[in-house]
Structures are given as C-alpha cells and as structure tokens.
Amino acid sequence: MGTKLKDMASVEMILNEMSLVEKASLVIGGSPMSSMAMEKYGIPSIWTSDCCNGLNIFQYTVEKTYRALEAAKKEKGEKFDRESFGTMGGLLVTVNEMQKKAKEEAAAGIERQKTHDVISYPTGISQASTWNPHVANICAKTVAKEFVKYGVDLILSPNINIHRDPLCGRLTESYSEDPYLVSRIAEAVVCGLQDEGVIADPKHFAANSQEKDRLKINEKIPMRALREIYLPGFKACIDAGALTVMSAYNKINDESCAMNKWLLTDVLKDEWKFKGCVISDWGASYEQVPALAAGTDLTMPGPRGIQCILDAIADGSLSEEVLNDSCRRIMYVILKSGMLERKEVSFDLEEAKKIVENAAREAMILLKNDGTLPVQSEQTKICFYGKRAKQFAANSEGSGKVPSSFISNPYDRAVEILGSENVSYQTPSEDTTLYVAVVGADGQEGADRLTMDMDVEDQEALQNAIKAAKEHNRKLVLVCNSSGPITLTEYVQDCNAILCPYFAGQAGGKVVTDAIFGLYNPSGKLTDTWPKAYCDTPSYKNYGGENKEVWYGEGIYVGYRWYDARKIEPLFPFGYGLSYTSFAFSDLQVEDTDVEKEDIMVKVSVENTGNMAGAEVVQLYVASPKSSFDKPEKELKGFQKVYLQPGEKTEVTLTVSKEDLAHYHTALEEFVTESGTYRILVGNSSRDIVLSKEIQVICHDPFGWNVITGIGKLVSNPKAVEIMNQAIGDDINLVAAVPIQYAPDYTLKELWETESSAVSTLFSKQGKTAEEKKQAWDYIVKEFKKL
C-alpha cells in the first residue's frame, strides 16, 4: 500500500517509494489528452483540452475514444505497446480509429452530428478588443465551469503569443501586438480559470509567431526583443499564479523550445521562480531525454516509450533528480489546483450565453462612421452581401474550433428585428435603404495567410455591394468578420461605416446587427495596427523565413512602435475605435516622482459629451527621456475602460511603476530604469494623444559608473581608478593605455572577458587563477555600485 498524495510532505514520501519506471511513466502523457494516473499513490490523471474559445469537441472525442480502446484491450488481457508509439503517442492510433468509424457510418447512411450544445466564446483577439480585463476574467470563469462539466481539469489557454505579423494563421487566438495589453488580459484569464478550479496553461512559450514551418522554424530573435516584447505576457501569467506553461514547437536562437534549458530552466524556473509544470506542445518533445533535462516536465501526448529515459539514468546522462523534480512539479500542480477536493461546479447555459453576448458587444470596433450608424429599424430595408452574412465565422480552424449549435449570423438577426419581408440577400429591391457587406479572411492553425487581402469570394461580394449602393444612392456598411487585419485601403472611401467584430464567438453575428440598429454602443478598440498596405508592416520581407529560419530584424519595433519610429501613417492605429457618442478628456494631473519609493499616479477626467450612453478607453502612454540606449517613441503603460451616461463625468486614476518604465539592457543583462524627464501621454488611441505633461522621474542611475562604462570615462574618475588598481594589482592607466587612447568606448567588461586583452595578459603574468580573477571582478562590481 503506497503513500497517497494529499500534501507536499506526501510528495517527498511518494518520490522515495516510486520506482524509476513509475517516475518515467508519470512525466509522459498517459493518453492523447491526459497525464498518467497512478491509483497506487492517489495521483489522478490531468485531463486537458483546448481552449478559451470553448470546448474542442474533436479533442474531447479523441480522449473518450482512446479510453474506450484501452479499456477494450484490457478486457482481452492486452495493452498498447507504448514503446512503439512516436512523438504523437496514442493520438494517431485513435484518430485512425475515428476515421475508420466515420467511413463505416457514412457507408451505412448514418449522418454525423456536426454541431453541439457547447458555448463558442469570443476568440482571443476579440476578448482583448474589449480592453476590459474584467470581461476576459468573466469569460474565463464561465468557460472553466463549462469544462468542469465535461470532466476537463486543464484548459490549454491562454494563447498569448505576440501579433508580430497580421498574416499569422493563429492571430485570432491570441491578443495583441503590445506586451502590456497582452499581460493585462492574460493575467485576468489565468485568474478566472484557476479561481474556478481549472488549471491554466499559458502558451506557446515562447515566440510562436507563425504557422509556416512551425515544427522546425529557427527564430533568430535579439535578446532585448525577447525580454521586452515576447516574454512579458508569460511573466505576467506566472506572477498571476499560472500552474502550468506550454512550451512551443519552434526554435529560439537554435534551440527547440521544449528542449531549451535557457528558456525553461534558467528564465522560467530559476529567474521567475516558477514552481509549476512545463507541458510540451503536442509532439514538441522531439527527443524526450533532452526535453526532460531542459525543463519539460510533462511530455504530451501519451503514451510514449520510457525506455530512453531509463537508459539515460542508467548511463548517467540524465540525473534522477531531474526526473524527481518533474514528478514533484506534476504533483504540486495537482495539489495546488484543488483537483483532489474539487467541488461540484454549477454551469448555467443560459447565463453563459448572456456573458458571451456581452463580451462580443464590448469587443465590437467601430472603424468608420459618417453618421450612417446607428439606423432606425422603422422603414429600414436591408440587403446583405457576402457568404458570411449567413455563415458568420465564430472562430478559426484547428485547436480553437468550437462547433457550437448556438452560432448566430447578421442576416437571421436582421430578420428577427425587421421581418423577412424587409431583409434580402444579394438581390436588392428598389426600396432597399441600407446595404451591408460582410467580408473577411479566415485563419487557421497549421498555415499562415498568404496575403492581407480578404477572401476572393468576399472581395467580389464587397465590390458588388459597392456598385449596387452607388447605383441606388444608398448607404453601405462594411463588416469585417476576419481573423485579423485585412486590406481595406481601396474600399474605405466607398463605405459609410465599418464595423469589426473579428471572430467574436457564437454571438458575433447577432451583435453586428444589433450594433447597426443602435441596440448598444460599440466600444471596442484595435489591439493591432491596421496598415494601409502589407509592405508597411514591421516584419515585411522578414516573415515566414527561408530554409526553416527567420530573423526578427525589427527587434523591439513591433506594431505601433514600428509605425511611430518610421513615421508611417497606418490605416487604423493601435488602440483606435469610434463610438456613437463623444468623449472629452481634461485635467491631467501627474507629479514628479521618486519611483524608488512610490508609483507615478496619473489622474484624468473623462466626460461623455454626446447624446448616447457609451464607454471610452483611457489609454496612457509613456515617452522616455533622451536615453543612454535606443527606445520606442512611446509605449502603452496603462488603460481603463469607463462607462458614462450622456453628460456624466468621472475621474480615472492610473499608476505607472518603476518596472513599467524599465527597458532591457543587453550589456547589463537586466532591466534598467533611467531617471530624467518623461512625458505622460493620455488619449484614446496611439495616434490620438489629447493630453500630455512632462515630469521628472527620480531613481538610481544604472549608467553612472559600472562595468559597461567605457574605459575612457572610467579613468577620468579617480575613485574608479583606485578601485580598478586595487583589483588588478597594477596601474589601469598603463595596463589599458592603448584602448584608453584609441578605443575609449571599450567597456571594462570587454577588457576583462577578452582573452587577448591587456587585463587578461596581466593576470597571466601574475599567475592568478580563474577564481582569483573572479574575486577581483566581484570586488569591482561591488565597489562600483557604491559610486
């Protein structure tokens, strides 16, 4: 009788009792969608599934099918040979069986169920378009309750990869081009899921920015870009308490993410103090032993062979303590998640429908309006164009696909409001008063979009709608039902109004029509910059890559940072979104601040100056001072959505911390905040700054005197010279005379680390050991801090 898992003390007892075979089995999935259960120790399996869009019925069916196949084998006294399975474990066997069954049913004339009574939630880009973490949190709580109903323990979400390029096939699943916005939405989702007892799994760690060659692409990313753009969202999730993290397929700087020790151990576990479990993306542990050694705790899917792990421990190439640590982390997740004492959760289907409809409303972005919207339903006759008017896309293909039976469309909703006699499809009558073209572009897992153009069929529909509206001298409303930005430059002038719901889940179609008739006021904001042309984008000619290699040449200049730096006018800027009412900002209050002692407090008043209730997003950007190193023109560092009745006024308070002002310095290998003059900018988009004020920020100066200061500057400081002389046992002015005169920008660190440098030569002559050299270096670092 083994020890049962009940607390962290029992974890160590179990590890002492477990055999190597049991330990190796625990770190490999037990089935296509679940971890290994060990009844002997009271360790349950962790059932996983995609995603925050809603329940992935295909994955759910795969898991149920595999369990049935395994049970049937057990009845016969047989079992699967896990050593014969490849990187996809039992997944392929199960899918083959499902396909075989589908063919048999088709031959027998049995029609398969295509939709299910599950909720389709707004996708990531739509939830982020609300600019309201509370809405994302409520959606997460709701999806968690629904997943518990189906027995799922872990949701493979949120997807928080940065929108590097608008062509990314999975753009709709994730949030934004901006790491601050991503962080605020993602942490709200993590908290929402785990507050309801479901484990969150932020993915894909890290920089899974494209679908082309996603299994093997080698992404060459500057360290600063990683630290400032691609990693902050994950750090925010860890700080919010995420219990697991999913590693990615791609390589970062030559190392596959699931086998990347720097990423998984040095950064995630050691630097960020992550105590949870790293789960591989499905099949991403291309080699199990290197993945385990690098920090992948649970390789999915399962089952897979474990002999390679046993052999590695036997020959000493893998430490048993590494295996123990992964087992310990898996049990930690089970304990912290509350799986062992989970209470029954009530899921209200009708309430969930209301929640996702409210989220879809808040996500609706009004991109253009010449006064056409909202229209009055009385005496209105609408003609819709485009297949999406009746087949509205709620989500994308792949992991995020949710075949819900509740998906709405604009056409049917218009019929509900106006009656069928007042709604037509691509056949206008003489008394048609409004034309609505619903167009877009689909995205999917496994393939990137080839262009930013809308689908060819949709393009034709839009052109027909424009022609018809002009012929009859009527108004035209364009609806963008797309996975991300699409090229609209040549069509904007022909449209009186443009609405963008993206893929807003099951209620997306309904809320499009409701917005047209003013049943609510759109308040969404763009989370990505929409360029006038694809060639304006930061990664143009540098996206997708060649020969399975891609260079992130734009560095930190992703999204609006690029457009600001290059002075490129976008079609629609980051943070942009109109309203049926108007707002005024006033009375910006912010003072000089010592950020070593307190956060910067920013106050601003917002008033609804129009005639309709609505919401506005107060956006706070910070412009850095003249810096010791390159920085973007401005960056988002705060936001808040406020709801106001006509004539109502409120004061919004936002805070900016020292950490918010920090940038990563590659030579110092840390984030640094500089003192000096900063500009606090407040507006309702990145290109509509209406209030600004300069303040003085006081903090420790990271660039005063340190090891990356040029040697020419260092020797001008007598105290610095004294410290260096003490450390090297000689006169630094003589030892480094050549670089002082001819390369004064050469840093002390470079002098120290270069084998052929004068300092290294001196230490060799002195016969100093590596340890003595390190002690001298540590002394300099310590004393320089006092300067």
XYZ file of N, CA and C in Angstrom, residues 331-456:
378
model
N 2.909 16.731 -9.326
C 2.103 16.531 -8.112
C 1.776 17.867 -7.451
N 2.702 18.810 -7.517
C 2.454 20.156 -6.984
C 1.253 20.787 -7.681
N 1.193 20.674 -9.005
C 0.082 21.241 -9.770
C -1.237 20.608 -9.350
N -1.230 19.297 -9.182
C -2.457 18.592 -8.766
C -2.917 19.094 -7.402
N -1.983 19.267 -6.489
C -2.334 19.724 -5.147
C -2.818 21.176 -5.159
N -2.087 22.055 -5.829
C -2.431 23.481 -5.821
C -3.729 23.771 -6.566
N -4.053 22.945 -7.545
C -5.258 23.195 -8.346
C -6.535 22.835 -7.607
N -6.413 22.050 -6.558
C -7.598 21.610 -5.833
C -8.299 20.427 -6.465
N -7.626 19.749 -7.406
C -8.241 18.608 -8.086
C -8.691 17.521 -7.116
N -7.933 17.334 -6.028
C -8.217 16.229 -5.106
C -9.487 16.461 -4.296
N -9.875 17.729 -4.133
C -11.092 18.002 -3.366
C -12.038 18.922 -4.130
N -12.057 18.749 -5.460
C -12.876 19.632 -6.293
C -14.358 19.516 -5.936
N -14.962 20.684 -5.782
C -16.390 20.733 -5.510
C -17.153 20.791 -6.819
N -18.379 20.348 -6.782
C -19.197 20.383 -7.986
C -19.485 21.836 -8.367
N -19.287 22.135 -9.631
C -19.487 23.497 -10.126
C -20.770 23.562 -10.935
N -21.540 24.601 -10.701
C -22.792 24.773 -11.430
C -22.538 25.588 -12.694
N -22.958 25.031 -13.834
C -22.826 25.750 -15.101
C -24.204 26.063 -15.649
N -24.489 27.343 -15.794
C -25.783 27.813 -16.280
C -25.637 28.176 -17.755
N -26.182 27.360 -18.633
C -26.031 27.554 -20.070
C -26.611 28.889 -20.528
N -27.785 29.224 -20.037
C -28.427 30.473 -20.467
C -27.654 31.688 -19.973
N -27.124 31.603 -18.765
C -26.318 32.699 -18.244
C -25.034 32.845 -19.052
N -24.456 31.704 -19.457
C -23.238 31.727 -20.277
C -23.498 32.414 -21.616
N -24.646 32.176 -22.195
C -24.999 32.828 -23.463
C -25.029 34.342 -23.303
N -25.556 34.817 -22.184
C -25.610 36.263 -21.932
C -24.206 36.835 -21.762
N -23.341 36.079 -21.080
C -21.977 36.544 -20.820
C -21.198 36.695 -22.124
N -21.301 35.694 -23.005
C -20.536 35.785 -24.251
C -21.117 36.839 -25.190
N -22.421 37.078 -25.089
C -23.005 38.140 -25.913
C -22.537 39.511 -25.428
N -22.473 39.691 -24.121
C -21.969 40.963 -23.595
C -20.514 41.176 -23.991
N -19.719 40.093 -23.949
C -18.311 40.199 -24.344
C -18.186 40.575 -25.814
N -19.030 39.966 -26.655
C -18.996 40.268 -28.086
C -19.390 41.723 -28.347
N -20.332 42.224 -27.568
C -20.725 43.633 -27.707
C -19.554 44.550 -27.345
N -18.915 44.260 -26.220
C -17.802 45.116 -25.784
C -16.615 45.038 -26.740
N -16.539 43.964 -27.497
C -15.423 43.783 -28.427
C -15.642 44.477 -29.763
N -16.870 44.843 -30.060
C -17.180 45.424 -31.373
C -16.452 46.749 -31.581
N -15.711 46.830 -32.697
C -14.932 48.025 -33.001
C -15.584 48.776 -34.157
N -15.877 50.034 -33.929
C -16.416 50.909 -34.967
C -15.242 51.635 -35.614
N -14.897 51.224 -36.839
C -13.719 51.779 -37.515
C -14.016 53.038 -38.325
N -15.245 53.159 -38.781
C -15.620 54.362 -39.539
C -17.110 54.591 -39.365
N -17.494 55.857 -39.328
C -18.914 56.187 -39.262
C -19.103 57.643 -39.663
N -19.793 57.848 -40.768
C -20.052 59.222 -41.218
C -21.403 59.730 -40.733
N -21.949 59.047 -39.729
C -23.265 59.393 -39.212
C -24.337 58.424 -39.653
N -23.960 57.476 -40.504
C -24.927 56.491 -41.001
C -25.458 55.615 -39.868
N -24.569 55.221 -38.951
C -24.965 54.368 -37.834
C -25.119 55.209 -36.569
N -26.063 54.815 -35.715
C -26.989 53.692 -35.885
C -28.186 54.083 -36.756
N -28.824 53.092 -37.370
C -30.011 53.352 -38.183
C -31.257 52.998 -37.384
N -32.353 53.615 -37.740
C -33.629 53.303 -37.107
C -34.267 52.111 -37.811
N -34.791 51.187 -37.041
C -35.368 49.981 -37.644
C -36.639 50.278 -38.440
N -37.350 51.327 -38.049
C -38.576 51.665 -38.777
C -38.251 52.057 -40.219
N -38.972 51.479 -41.137
C -38.869 51.766 -42.570
C -37.483 51.448 -43.148
N -36.761 50.564 -42.474
C -35.451 50.145 -42.974
C -35.580 48.812 -43.702
N -34.977 48.756 -44.878
C -34.900 47.507 -45.618
C -33.426 47.251 -45.947
N -32.943 46.091 -45.507
C -31.518 45.786 -45.638
C -31.283 44.720 -46.701
N -30.209 44.923 -47.441
C -29.742 43.868 -48.344
C -28.314 43.502 -47.942
N -28.109 42.221 -47.620
C -26.791 41.727 -47.216
C -26.030 41.172 -48.415
N -24.724 41.337 -48.368
C -23.826 40.758 -49.364
C -22.725 39.974 -48.639
N -22.283 38.911 -49.275
C -21.193 38.113 -48.722
C -21.701 36.883 -47.992
N -21.024 35.762 -48.204
C -21.458 34.495 -47.606
C -21.469 34.545 -46.077
N -20.617 35.397 -45.501
C -20.520 35.464 -44.048
C -21.756 36.090 -43.405
N -22.576 36.759 -44.204
C -23.817 37.309 -43.664
C -24.714 36.196 -43.141
N -24.613 35.021 -43.766
C -25.402 33.863 -43.324
C -24.546 32.779 -42.675
N -23.247 32.796 -42.980
C -22.327 31.806 -42.409
C -21.218 32.550 -41.670
N -21.614 33.199 -40.609
C -20.695 34.050 -39.867
C -19.652 33.201 -39.147
N -18.386 33.582 -39.278
C -17.301 32.826 -38.639
C -17.197 33.216 -37.171
N -17.328 32.218 -36.294
C -17.258 32.469 -34.857
C -15.852 32.270 -34.318
N -15.103 31.356 -34.944
C -13.737 31.070 -34.514
C -12.979 30.431 -35.665
N -11.716 30.132 -35.446
C -10.866 29.637 -36.529
C -10.768 28.118 -36.510
N -10.183 27.570 -37.572
C -9.971 26.129 -37.660
C -8.773 25.727 -36.802
N -8.803 24.465 -36.344
C -7.692 23.955 -35.548
C -8.074 23.803 -34.096
N -7.098 24.032 -33.208
C -7.334 23.853 -31.774
C -8.453 24.740 -31.258
N -8.656 25.894 -31.907
C -9.666 26.837 -31.448
C -11.047 26.623 -32.033
N -11.247 25.568 -32.796
C -12.530 25.323 -33.442
C -13.560 24.807 -32.441
N -14.703 25.477 -32.386
C -15.784 25.077 -31.493
C -17.062 24.946 -32.322
N -17.483 23.726 -32.647
C -18.674 23.533 -33.490
C -19.973 23.685 -32.698
N -20.236 24.912 -32.286
C -21.404 25.183 -31.455
C -22.680 25.244 -32.284
N -23.749 24.811 -31.686
C -25.058 24.888 -32.356
C -25.735 26.235 -32.091
N -25.029 27.130 -31.370
C -25.618 28.418 -30.995
C -25.085 29.584 -31.829
N -24.357 29.309 -32.889
C -23.722 30.386 -33.653
C -24.759 31.199 -34.431
N -24.679 32.510 -34.279
C -25.640 33.421 -34.909
C -25.057 34.008 -36.188
N -25.889 34.730 -36.925
C -25.393 35.447 -38.109
C -26.177 36.744 -38.282
N -25.603 37.715 -38.950
C -26.263 39.028 -39.095
C -27.589 38.963 -39.841
N -27.659 38.112 -40.844
C -28.871 38.035 -41.670
C -30.071 37.589 -40.835
N -29.917 36.474 -40.113
C -31.042 35.958 -39.322
C -31.459 36.945 -38.241
N -30.486 37.632 -37.647
C -30.817 38.615 -36.615
C -31.595 39.780 -37.221
N -31.259 40.178 -38.429
C -31.997 41.257 -39.093
C -33.436 40.839 -39.365
N -33.619 39.574 -39.730
C -34.972 39.047 -39.965
C -35.781 39.111 -38.670
N -35.139 38.784 -37.538
C -35.822 38.845 -36.241
C -36.290 40.265 -35.937
N -35.487 41.242 -36.283
C -35.805 42.642 -35.952
C -36.768 43.268 -36.951
N -36.547 43.007 -38.255
C -37.299 43.704 -39.305
C -38.405 42.879 -39.938
N -38.304 41.554 -39.798
C -39.217 40.694 -40.548
C -38.584 40.300 -41.872
N -38.879 39.111 -42.340
C -38.234 38.587 -43.546
C -38.524 39.425 -44.786
N -39.647 40.109 -44.794
C -40.016 40.909 -45.973
C -39.118 42.143 -46.150
N -38.396 42.489 -45.089
C -37.539 43.675 -45.150
C -36.045 43.344 -45.200
N -35.730 42.070 -45.413
C -34.330 41.631 -45.450
C -34.115 40.786 -46.697
N -33.087 41.108 -47.458
C -32.780 40.323 -48.655
C -31.297 39.983 -48.688
N -30.958 39.064 -49.600
C -29.567 38.609 -49.690
C -29.083 38.717 -51.130
N -28.251 39.699 -51.384
C -27.591 39.913 -52.673
C -28.550 40.170 -53.834
N -29.810 40.459 -53.480
C -30.801 40.819 -54.516
C -31.604 42.024 -54.012
N -31.038 43.207 -54.091
C -31.724 44.397 -53.577
C -32.953 44.749 -54.407
N -33.853 45.410 -53.730
C -35.033 45.921 -54.427
C -34.923 47.438 -54.519
N -35.853 48.042 -55.217
C -35.811 49.493 -55.388
C -35.960 50.235 -54.058
N -36.649 49.594 -53.087
C -36.862 50.271 -51.805
C -35.874 49.833 -50.726
N -34.795 49.136 -51.122
C -33.735 48.806 -50.166
C -33.102 50.107 -49.680
N -33.001 50.261 -48.364
C -32.474 51.513 -47.796
C -31.040 51.396 -47.293
N -30.574 50.177 -47.035
C -29.231 50.015 -46.473
C -28.587 48.747 -47.026
N -27.329 48.880 -47.412
C -26.548 47.739 -47.897
C -25.509 47.376 -46.839
N -25.384 46.081 -46.583
C -24.409 45.598 -45.596
C -23.582 44.489 -46.225
N -22.274 44.704 -46.337
C -21.367 43.686 -46.873
C -20.591 43.073 -45.714
N -20.683 41.762 -45.585
C -19.976 41.048 -44.508
C -18.847 40.240 -45.140
N -17.625 40.665 -44.877
C -16.473 40.058 -45.547
C -15.395 39.723 -44.516
N -14.358 39.031 -44.969
C -13.275 38.731 -44.045
C -12.226 37.818 -44.636
N -11.433 37.268 -43.748
C -10.383 36.322 -44.130
C -10.233 35.335 -42.996
N -10.199 34.075 -43.330
C -10.095 33.029 -42.310
C -8.641 32.769 -41.942
N -8.429 32.430 -40.701
C -7.118 31.997 -40.237
C -7.251 30.606 -39.670
N -6.133 29.897 -39.579
C -6.212 28.545 -39.044
C -4.872 28.094 -38.493
N -4.951 27.135 -37.590
C -3.741 26.511 -37.088
C -3.089 25.711 -38.217
N -1.773 25.800 -38.309
C -1.042 24.998 -39.286
C -0.697 25.711 -40.573
N -1.305 26.889 -40.826
C -1.000 27.610 -42.069
C -1.221 29.095 -41.858
N -0.303 29.892 -42.353
C -0.459 31.339 -42.318
C -1.254 31.814 -43.533
N -1.849 32.979 -43.421
C -2.486 33.592 -44.581
C -1.408 33.984 -45.587
N -1.743 33.931 -46.847
C -0.770 34.253 -47.893
C -0.688 35.753 -48.146
N -1.805 36.445 -47.958
C -1.839 37.894 -48.146
C -2.761 38.507 -47.096
N -2.773 39.821 -47.031
C -3.701 40.506 -46.122
C -5.060 40.743 -46.772
N -5.212 40.315 -48.018
C -6.478 40.518 -48.715
C -7.586 39.705 -48.079
N -8.803 40.177 -48.234
C -9.952 39.370 -47.830
C -10.098 38.212 -48.803
N -10.867 37.204 -48.425
C -11.084 36.058 -49.304
C -11.627 36.541 -50.648
N -11.231 35.866 -51.722
C -11.590 36.292 -53.077
C -13.101 36.406 -53.242
